[in-house]
Tab-separated table of C-alpha atoms and ligand atoms in Angstrom:
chain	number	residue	atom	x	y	z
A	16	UNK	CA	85.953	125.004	140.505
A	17	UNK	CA	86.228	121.784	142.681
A	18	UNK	CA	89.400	120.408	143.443
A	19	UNK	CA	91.639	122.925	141.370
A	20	UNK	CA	95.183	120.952	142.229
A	21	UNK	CA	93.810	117.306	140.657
A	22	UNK	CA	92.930	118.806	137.280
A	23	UNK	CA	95.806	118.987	134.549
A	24	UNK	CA	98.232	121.966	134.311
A	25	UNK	CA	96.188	122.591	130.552
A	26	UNK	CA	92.492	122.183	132.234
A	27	UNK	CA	93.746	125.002	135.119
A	28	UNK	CA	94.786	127.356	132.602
A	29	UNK	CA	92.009	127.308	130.469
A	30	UNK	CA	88.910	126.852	133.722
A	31	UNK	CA	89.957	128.202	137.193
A	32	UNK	CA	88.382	131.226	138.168
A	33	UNK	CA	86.210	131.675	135.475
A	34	UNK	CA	83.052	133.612	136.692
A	35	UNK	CA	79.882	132.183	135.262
A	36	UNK	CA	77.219	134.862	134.892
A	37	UNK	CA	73.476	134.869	134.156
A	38	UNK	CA	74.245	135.818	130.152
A	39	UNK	CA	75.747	132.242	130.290
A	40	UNK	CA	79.116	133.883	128.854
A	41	UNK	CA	82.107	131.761	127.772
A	42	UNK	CA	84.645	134.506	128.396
A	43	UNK	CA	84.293	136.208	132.007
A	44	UNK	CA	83.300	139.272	131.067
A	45	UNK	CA	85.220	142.604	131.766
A	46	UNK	CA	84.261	143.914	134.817
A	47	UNK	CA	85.317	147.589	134.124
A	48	UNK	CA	84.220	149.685	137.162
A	49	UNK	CA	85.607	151.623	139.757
A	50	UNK	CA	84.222	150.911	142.858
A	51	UNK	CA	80.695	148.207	143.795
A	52	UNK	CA	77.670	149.847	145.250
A	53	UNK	CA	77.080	148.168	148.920
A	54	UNK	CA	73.275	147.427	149.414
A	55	UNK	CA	73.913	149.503	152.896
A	56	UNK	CA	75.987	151.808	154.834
A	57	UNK	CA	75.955	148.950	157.292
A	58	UNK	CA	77.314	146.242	154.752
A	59	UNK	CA	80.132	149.076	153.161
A	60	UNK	CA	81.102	149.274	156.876
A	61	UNK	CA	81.393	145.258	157.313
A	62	UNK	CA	82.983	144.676	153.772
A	63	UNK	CA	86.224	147.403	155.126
A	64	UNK	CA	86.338	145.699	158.686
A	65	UNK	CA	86.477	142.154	157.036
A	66	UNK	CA	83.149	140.863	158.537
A	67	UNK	CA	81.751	139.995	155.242
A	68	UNK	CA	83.433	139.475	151.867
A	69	UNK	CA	82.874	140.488	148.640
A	70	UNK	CA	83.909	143.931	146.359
A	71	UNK	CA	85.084	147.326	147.567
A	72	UNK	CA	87.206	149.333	145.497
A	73	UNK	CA	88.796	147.787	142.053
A	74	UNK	CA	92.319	148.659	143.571
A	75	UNK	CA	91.614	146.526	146.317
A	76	UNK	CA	90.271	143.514	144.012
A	77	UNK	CA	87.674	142.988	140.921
A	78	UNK	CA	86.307	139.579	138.993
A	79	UNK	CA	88.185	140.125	136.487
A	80	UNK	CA	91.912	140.969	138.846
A	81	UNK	CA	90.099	137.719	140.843
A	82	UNK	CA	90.055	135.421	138.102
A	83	UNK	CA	93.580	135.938	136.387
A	84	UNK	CA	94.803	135.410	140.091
A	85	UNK	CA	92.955	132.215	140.907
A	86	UNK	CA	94.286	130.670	137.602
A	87	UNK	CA	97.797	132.044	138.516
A	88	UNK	CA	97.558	130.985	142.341
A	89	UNK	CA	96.356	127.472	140.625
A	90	UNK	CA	99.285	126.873	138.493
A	91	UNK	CA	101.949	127.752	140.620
A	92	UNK	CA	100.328	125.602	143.100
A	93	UNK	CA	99.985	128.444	145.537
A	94	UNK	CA	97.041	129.582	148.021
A	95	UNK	CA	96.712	132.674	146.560
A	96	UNK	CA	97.822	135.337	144.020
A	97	UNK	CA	97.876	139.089	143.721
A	98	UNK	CA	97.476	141.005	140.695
A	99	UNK	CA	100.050	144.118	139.923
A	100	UNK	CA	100.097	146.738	136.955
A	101	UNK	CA	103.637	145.388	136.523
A	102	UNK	CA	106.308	143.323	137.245
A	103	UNK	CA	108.117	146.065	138.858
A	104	UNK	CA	104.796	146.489	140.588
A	105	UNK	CA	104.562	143.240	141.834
A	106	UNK	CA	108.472	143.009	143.035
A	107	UNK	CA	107.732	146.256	144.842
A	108	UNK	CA	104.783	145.660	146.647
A	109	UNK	CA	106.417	142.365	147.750
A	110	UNK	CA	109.504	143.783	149.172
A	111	UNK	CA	107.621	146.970	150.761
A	112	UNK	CA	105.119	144.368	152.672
A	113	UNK	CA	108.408	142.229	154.117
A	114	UNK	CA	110.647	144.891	155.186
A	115	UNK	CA	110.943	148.307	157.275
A	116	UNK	CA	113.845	150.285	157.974
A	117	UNK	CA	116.791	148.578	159.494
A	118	UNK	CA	115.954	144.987	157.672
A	119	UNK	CA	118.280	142.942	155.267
A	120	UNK	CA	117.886	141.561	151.890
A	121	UNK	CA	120.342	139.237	150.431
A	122	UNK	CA	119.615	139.133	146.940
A	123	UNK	CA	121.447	137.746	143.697
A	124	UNK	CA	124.376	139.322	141.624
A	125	UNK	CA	122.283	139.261	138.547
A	126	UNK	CA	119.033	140.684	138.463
A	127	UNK	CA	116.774	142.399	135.851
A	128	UNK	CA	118.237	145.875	135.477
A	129	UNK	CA	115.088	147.787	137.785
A	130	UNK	CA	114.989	145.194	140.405
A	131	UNK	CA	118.390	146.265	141.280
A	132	UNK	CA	117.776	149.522	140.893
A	133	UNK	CA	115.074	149.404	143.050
A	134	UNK	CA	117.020	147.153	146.125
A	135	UNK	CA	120.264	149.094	145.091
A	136	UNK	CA	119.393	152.823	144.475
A	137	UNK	CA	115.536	152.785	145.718
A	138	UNK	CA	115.361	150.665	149.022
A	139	UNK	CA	118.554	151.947	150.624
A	140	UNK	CA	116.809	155.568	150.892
A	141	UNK	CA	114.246	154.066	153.299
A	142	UNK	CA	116.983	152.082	155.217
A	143	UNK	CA	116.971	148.506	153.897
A	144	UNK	CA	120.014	147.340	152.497
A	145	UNK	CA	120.507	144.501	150.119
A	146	UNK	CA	123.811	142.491	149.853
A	147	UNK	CA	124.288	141.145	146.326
A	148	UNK	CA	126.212	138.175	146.493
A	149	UNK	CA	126.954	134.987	143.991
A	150	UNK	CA	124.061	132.479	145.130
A	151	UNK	CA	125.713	129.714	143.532
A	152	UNK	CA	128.370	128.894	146.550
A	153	UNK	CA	126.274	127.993	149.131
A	154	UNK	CA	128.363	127.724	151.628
A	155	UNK	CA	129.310	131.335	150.952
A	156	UNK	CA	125.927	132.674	151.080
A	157	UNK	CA	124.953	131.188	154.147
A	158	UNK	CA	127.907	133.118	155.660
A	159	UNK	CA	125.804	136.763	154.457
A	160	UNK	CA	123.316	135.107	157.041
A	161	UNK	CA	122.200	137.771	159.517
A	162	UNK	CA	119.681	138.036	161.971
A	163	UNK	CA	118.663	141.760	160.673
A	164	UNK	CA	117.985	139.043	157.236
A	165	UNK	CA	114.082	139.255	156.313
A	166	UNK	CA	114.102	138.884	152.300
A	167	UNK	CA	115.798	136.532	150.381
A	168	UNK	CA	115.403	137.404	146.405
A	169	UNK	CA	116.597	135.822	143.498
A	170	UNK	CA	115.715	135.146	139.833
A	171	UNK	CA	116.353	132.213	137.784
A	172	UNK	CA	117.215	131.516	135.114
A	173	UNK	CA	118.960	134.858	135.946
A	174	UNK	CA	118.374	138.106	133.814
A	175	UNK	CA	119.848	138.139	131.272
A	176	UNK	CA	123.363	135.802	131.602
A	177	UNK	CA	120.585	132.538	132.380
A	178	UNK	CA	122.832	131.763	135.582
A	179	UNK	CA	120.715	129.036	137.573
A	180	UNK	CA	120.554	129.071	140.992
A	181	UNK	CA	119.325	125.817	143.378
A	182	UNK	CA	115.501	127.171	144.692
A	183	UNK	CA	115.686	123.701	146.985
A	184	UNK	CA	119.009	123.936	148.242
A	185	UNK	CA	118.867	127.698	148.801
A	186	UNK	CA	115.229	127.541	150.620
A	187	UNK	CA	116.547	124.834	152.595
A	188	UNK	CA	119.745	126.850	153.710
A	189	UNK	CA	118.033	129.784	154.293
A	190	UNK	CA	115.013	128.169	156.278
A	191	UNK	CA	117.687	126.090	158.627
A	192	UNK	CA	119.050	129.369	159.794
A	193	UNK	CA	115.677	130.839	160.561
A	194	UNK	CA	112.238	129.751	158.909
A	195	UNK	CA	110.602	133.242	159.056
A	196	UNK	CA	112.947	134.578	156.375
A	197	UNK	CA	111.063	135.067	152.945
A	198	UNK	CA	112.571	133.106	150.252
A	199	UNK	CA	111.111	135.110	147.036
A	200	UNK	CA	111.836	134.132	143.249
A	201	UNK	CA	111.669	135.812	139.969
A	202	UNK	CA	110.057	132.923	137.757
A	203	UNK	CA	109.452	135.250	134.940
A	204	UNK	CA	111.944	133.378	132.630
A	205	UNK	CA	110.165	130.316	132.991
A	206	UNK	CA	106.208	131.062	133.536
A	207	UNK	CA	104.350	127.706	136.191
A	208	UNK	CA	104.663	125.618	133.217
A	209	UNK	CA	108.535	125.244	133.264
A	210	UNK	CA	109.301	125.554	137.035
A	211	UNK	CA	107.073	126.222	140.398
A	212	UNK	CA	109.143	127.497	142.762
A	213	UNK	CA	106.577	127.089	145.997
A	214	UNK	CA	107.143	123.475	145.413
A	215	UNK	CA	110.661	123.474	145.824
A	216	UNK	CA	110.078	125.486	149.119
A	217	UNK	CA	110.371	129.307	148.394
A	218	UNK	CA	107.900	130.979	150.243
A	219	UNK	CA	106.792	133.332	147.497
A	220	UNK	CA	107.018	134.278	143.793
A	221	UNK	CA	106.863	137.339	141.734
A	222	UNK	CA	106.499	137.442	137.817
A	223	UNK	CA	106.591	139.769	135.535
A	224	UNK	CA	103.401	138.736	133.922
A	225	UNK	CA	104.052	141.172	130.665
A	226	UNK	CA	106.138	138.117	129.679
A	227	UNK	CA	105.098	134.700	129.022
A	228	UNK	CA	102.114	134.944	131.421
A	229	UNK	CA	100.443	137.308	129.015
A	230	UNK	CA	102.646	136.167	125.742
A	231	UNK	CA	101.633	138.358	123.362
A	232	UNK	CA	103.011	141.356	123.737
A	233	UNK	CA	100.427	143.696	124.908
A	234	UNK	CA	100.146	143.830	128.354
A	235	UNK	CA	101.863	145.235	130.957
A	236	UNK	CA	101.036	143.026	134.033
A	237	UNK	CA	102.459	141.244	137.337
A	238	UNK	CA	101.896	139.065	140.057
A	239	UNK	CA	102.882	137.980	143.725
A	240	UNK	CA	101.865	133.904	144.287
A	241	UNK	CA	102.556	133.041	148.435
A	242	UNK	CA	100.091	132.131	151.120
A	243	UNK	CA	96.668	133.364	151.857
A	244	UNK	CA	98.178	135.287	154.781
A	245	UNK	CA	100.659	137.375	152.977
A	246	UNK	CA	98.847	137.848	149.455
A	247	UNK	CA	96.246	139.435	152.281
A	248	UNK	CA	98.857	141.707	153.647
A	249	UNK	CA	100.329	142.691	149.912
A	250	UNK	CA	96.839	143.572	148.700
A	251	UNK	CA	95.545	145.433	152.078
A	252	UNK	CA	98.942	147.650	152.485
A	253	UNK	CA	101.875	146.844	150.105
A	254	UNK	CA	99.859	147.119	147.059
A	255	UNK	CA	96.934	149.314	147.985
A	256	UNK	CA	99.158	152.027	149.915
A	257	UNK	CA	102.422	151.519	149.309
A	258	UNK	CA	102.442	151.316	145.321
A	259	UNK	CA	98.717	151.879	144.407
A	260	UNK	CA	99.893	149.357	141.171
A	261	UNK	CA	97.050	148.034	140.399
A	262	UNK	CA	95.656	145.871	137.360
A	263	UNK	CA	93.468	147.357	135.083
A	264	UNK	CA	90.365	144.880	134.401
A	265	UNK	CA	90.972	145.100	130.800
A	266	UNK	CA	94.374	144.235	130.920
A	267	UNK	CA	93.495	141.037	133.270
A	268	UNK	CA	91.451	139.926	130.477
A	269	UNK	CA	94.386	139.662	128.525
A	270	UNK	CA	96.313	137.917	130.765
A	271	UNK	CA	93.279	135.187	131.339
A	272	UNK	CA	92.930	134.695	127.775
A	273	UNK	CA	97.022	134.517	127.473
A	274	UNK	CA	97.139	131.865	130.146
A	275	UNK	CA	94.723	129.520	128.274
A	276	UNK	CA	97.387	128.453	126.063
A	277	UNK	CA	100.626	128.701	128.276
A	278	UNK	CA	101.539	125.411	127.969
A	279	UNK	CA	101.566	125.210	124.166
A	280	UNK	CA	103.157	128.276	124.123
A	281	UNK	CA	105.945	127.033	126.196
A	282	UNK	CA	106.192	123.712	124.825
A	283	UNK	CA	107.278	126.056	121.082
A	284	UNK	CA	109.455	128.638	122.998
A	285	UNK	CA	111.500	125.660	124.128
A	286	UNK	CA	111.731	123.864	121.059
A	287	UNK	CA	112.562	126.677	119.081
A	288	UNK	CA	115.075	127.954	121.458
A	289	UNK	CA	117.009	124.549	121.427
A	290	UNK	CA	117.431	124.549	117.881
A	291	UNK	CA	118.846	128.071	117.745
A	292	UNK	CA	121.146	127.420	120.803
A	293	UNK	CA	122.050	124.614	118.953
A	294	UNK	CA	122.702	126.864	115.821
A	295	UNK	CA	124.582	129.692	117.381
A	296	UNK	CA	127.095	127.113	119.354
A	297	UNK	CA	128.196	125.800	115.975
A	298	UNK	CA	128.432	129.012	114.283
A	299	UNK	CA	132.006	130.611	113.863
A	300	UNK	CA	131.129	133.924	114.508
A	301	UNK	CA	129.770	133.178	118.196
A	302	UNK	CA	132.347	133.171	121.083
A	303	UNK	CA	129.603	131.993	123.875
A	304	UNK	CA	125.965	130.954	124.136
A	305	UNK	CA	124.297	130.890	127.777
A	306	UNK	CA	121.410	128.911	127.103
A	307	UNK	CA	120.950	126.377	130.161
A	308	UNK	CA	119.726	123.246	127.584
A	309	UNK	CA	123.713	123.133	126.481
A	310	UNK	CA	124.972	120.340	128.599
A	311	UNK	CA	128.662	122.412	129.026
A	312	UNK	CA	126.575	125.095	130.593
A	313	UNK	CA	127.331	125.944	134.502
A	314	UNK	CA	123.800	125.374	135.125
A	315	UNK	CA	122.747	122.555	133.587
A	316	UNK	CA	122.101	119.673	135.675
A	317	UNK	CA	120.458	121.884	138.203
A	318	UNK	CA	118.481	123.190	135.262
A	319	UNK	CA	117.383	119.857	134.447
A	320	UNK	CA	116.472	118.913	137.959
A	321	UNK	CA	114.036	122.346	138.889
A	322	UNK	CA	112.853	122.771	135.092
A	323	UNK	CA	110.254	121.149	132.966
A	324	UNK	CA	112.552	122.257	129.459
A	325	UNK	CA	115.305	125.049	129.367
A	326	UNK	CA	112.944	127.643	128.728
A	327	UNK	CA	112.808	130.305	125.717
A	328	UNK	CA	115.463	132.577	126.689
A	329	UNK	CA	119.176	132.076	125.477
A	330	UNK	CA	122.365	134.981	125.313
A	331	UNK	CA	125.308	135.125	123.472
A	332	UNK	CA	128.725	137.087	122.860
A	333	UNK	CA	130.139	137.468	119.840
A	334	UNK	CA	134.009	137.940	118.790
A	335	UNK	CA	133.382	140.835	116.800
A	336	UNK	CA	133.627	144.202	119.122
A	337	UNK	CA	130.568	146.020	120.580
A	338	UNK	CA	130.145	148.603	117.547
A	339	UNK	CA	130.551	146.467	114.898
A	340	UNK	CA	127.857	143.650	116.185
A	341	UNK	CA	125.610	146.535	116.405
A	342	UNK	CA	125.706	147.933	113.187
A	343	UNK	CA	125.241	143.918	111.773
A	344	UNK	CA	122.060	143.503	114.268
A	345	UNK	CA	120.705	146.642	112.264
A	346	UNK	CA	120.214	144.296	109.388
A	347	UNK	CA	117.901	141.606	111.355
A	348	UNK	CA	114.689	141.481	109.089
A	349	UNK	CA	112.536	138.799	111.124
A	350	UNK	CA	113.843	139.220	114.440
A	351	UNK	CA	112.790	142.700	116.185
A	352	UNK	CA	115.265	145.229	118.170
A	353	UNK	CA	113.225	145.029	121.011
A	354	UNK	CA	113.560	144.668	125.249
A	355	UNK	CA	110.633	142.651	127.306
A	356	UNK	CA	110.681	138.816	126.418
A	357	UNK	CA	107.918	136.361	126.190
A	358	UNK	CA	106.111	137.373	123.081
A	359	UNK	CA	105.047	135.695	120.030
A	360	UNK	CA	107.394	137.555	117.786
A	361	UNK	CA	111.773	136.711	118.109
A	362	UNK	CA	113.150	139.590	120.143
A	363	UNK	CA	116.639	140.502	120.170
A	364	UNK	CA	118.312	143.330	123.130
A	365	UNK	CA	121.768	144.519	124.213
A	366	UNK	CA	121.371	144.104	127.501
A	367	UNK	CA	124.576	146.596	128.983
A	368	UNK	CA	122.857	149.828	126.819
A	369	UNK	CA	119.262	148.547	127.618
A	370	UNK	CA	117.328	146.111	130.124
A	371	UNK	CA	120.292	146.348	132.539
A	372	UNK	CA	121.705	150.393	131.744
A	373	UNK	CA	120.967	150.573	135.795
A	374	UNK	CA	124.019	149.046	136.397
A	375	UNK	CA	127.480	150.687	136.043
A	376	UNK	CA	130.234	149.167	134.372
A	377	UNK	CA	131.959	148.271	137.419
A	378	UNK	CA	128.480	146.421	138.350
A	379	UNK	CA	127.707	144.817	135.164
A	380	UNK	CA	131.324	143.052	135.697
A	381	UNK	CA	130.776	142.369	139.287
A	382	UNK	CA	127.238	140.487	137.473
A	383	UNK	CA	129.169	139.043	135.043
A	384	UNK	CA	127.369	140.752	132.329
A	385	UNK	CA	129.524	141.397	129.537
A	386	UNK	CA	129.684	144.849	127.463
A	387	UNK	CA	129.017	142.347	124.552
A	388	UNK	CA	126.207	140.343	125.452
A	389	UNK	CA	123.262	140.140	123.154
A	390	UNK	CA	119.911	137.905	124.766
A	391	UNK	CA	117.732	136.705	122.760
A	392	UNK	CA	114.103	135.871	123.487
A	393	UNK	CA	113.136	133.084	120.612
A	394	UNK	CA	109.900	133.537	119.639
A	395	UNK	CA	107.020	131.119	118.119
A	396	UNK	CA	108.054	131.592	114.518
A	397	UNK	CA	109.139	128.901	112.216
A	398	UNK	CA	112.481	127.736	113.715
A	399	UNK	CA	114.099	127.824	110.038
A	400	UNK	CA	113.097	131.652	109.888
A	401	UNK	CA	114.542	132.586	112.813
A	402	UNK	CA	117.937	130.951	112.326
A	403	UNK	CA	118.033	132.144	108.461
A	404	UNK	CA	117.997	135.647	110.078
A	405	UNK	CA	120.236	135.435	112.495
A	406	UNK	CA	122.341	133.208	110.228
A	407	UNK	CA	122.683	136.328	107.379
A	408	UNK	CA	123.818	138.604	110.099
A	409	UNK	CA	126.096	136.347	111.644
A	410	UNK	CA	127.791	134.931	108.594
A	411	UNK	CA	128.772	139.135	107.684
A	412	UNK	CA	131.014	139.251	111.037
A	413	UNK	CA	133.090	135.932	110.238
A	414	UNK	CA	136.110	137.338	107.740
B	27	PLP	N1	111.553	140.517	136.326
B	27	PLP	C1	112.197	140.156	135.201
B	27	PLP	C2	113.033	138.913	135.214
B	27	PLP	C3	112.103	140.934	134.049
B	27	PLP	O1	112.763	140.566	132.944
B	27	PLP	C4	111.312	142.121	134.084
B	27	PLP	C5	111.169	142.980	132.898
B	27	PLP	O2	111.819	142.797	131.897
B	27	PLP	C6	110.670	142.462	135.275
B	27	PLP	C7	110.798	141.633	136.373
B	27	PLP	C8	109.840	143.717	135.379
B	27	PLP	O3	108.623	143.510	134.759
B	27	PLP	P1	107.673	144.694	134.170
B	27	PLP	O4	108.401	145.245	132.983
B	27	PLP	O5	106.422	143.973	133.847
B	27	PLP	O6	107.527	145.693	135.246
């Protein structure tokens, strides 16, 4: 498709990288094979040296990978995009192509529970350390500054206590001290639609595409988004040797057909999750709501400045103790006991006992992740549903 960047955000996600066939399909069809049969031994030999493009080996790329990663390179306005069989995937394959033993990574104090697993308990057996530090004060960050530095990794809105952290300002910091170090972000909470980090100068992002990339719940998917250059080196080594996590072509289906409607999708996640922000702050039973759309939350005005909308994401502690919230979230009839976030359907997740059990108690306080905290991710129901739920459960723990 001509001129990809001057089309809407709504005409990218529904056209680039469709693959037009002679059947004169709508849909790109599923391209489920293995491997592509090379007209010669001479042209298999070119395609592996580079001489000539086109297919190999469907862990190496495949239409169907190709065209959920042009629409994904498209919308977060980067050169190119890589495909992953997860999240976790993705993050991995990223890290493993930036670092070898001996390198740095300074990343934030709150991260999804397996991301710090992997830089905490996984990376550190290979020799690469990660400092964990509060990205917030800037000035000191900057001070963790080393010249052993190579990765610089951060989510935000941050899993699951919705911390923000400045992508301009901490680009900008990190690229004055030295412009080679990698500036990668998490924008799984927020999906292109809400915030593109590449804009605001990070030099890569990451999703975990199971979210609102795919949105519906069945598909477990990631990407990388960065240059040509270094989507080239994830695919060729951090993704086909080093992790091996690739896509399958049915699930990139999925995720093309999700992306047509991100935007909508979005637009109702917000909405919905203002009004039950909104609802929870007012109701007796709540001691705190992290929700970045609250304009007493820490985050705010940088929220409003590097976001489209505050995203669909919210968490709150209650003044009732740990047990006795649980036992009243048994009774939730709409909303679902569920982890993963993103989906159609309200889900609702104790974030010490689940998403983030990696951490110890000692490191869920250094996170600032209370023993309490419940995060919700609001769904596309009918807002009046959803707060009628959580309303009847709620109302039982005020006495
Ligand atoms: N990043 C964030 C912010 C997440 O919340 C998750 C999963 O919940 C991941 C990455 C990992 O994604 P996946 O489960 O697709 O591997």
């Amino acid at each position: 498709m001509e001129n990809k960047q001057k089309l809407g955000f709504a005409t990218r996600q529904i056209h680039v990288g469709k693959i037009k066939d002679a059947s004169g399909a709508l849909c790109t069809p599923i391209y489920q094979t293995s491997t592509f049969e090379f007209e010669t031994v001479q042209q298999g030999g070119a395609r592996f040296a580079g001489e000539e493009p086109g297919y190999i080996y469907s862990r190496l790329s495949n239409p169907s990978l190709t065209q959920a990663e042009e629409k994904l390179a498209s919308l977060e306005n980067g050169e190119a995009a890589l495909a992953a069989a997860s999240g976790m995937g993705a993050i991995s394959a990223a890290l493993w192509t930036s670092v070898v033993a001996g390198d740095e990574i300074l990343a934030s104090d709150t991260l999804y529970g397996c991301t710090f697993s992997l830089l905490c308990h996984g990376m550190t057996k290979f020799g690469v350390d990660t400092k964990f530090i509060d990205m917030v004060n800037l000035e000191n960050f900057q001070k963790h500054l080393t010249p052993k530095t190579k990765v610089i990794y951060f989510e935000t809105p941050c899993n699951p206590t919705l911390k923000i952290l400045d992508i301009k300002a901490i680009a900008e910091t990190v690229h004055k001290y030295n412009p080679s170090i990698r500036v990668i972000v998490d924008n799984t909470f927020c999906s292109p639609y809400l915030q593109r980090p590449l804009e605001l100068g990070a030099d890569v992002v990451v999703h975990s595409a199971t979210k609102y990339i795919n949105g519906h719940g069945d598909v477990i998917a990631g990407f990388i988004v960065g240059t040509a250059e270094f989507i080239g080196q994830c695919r060729t080594f951090g993704l086909k040797d080093m992790t091996g996590a690739v896509l399958s072509p049915f699930d990139a289906f999925l995720i093309a057909r999700g992306l047509k409607t991100l935007d909508i999708r979005m637009e109702r996640h917000c909405s919905n999750a203002r009004k039950v922000a909104e609802f929870l702050y007012s109701h007796p039973a709540v001691d705190k709501v992290y929700y970045p759309g609250l304009p007493d939350f820490k985050g705010y005005e940088v929220a409003r400045k590097q976001m489209k909308d505050f995203g669909g994401m919210l968490s709150i502690e209650l003044k009732a103790g740990r047990d006795e919230v649980a036992n009243a979230l048994n009774s939730l009839r709409l909303c679902t006991i569920a982890v993963s976030l993103g989906d159609a359907e309200t889900l609702v997740e104790h974030a010490a006992s689940m998403t983030h059990s990696t951490y110890t108690p000692e490191e869920l306080a250094a996170a600032g992740i209370s023993e309490g905290l419940v995060r919700i991710s609001v769904g596309l129901e009918d807002p009046d549903d959803i707060i009628a739920d959580l309303k009847s459960v709620l109302d039982t723990l005020v006495s």
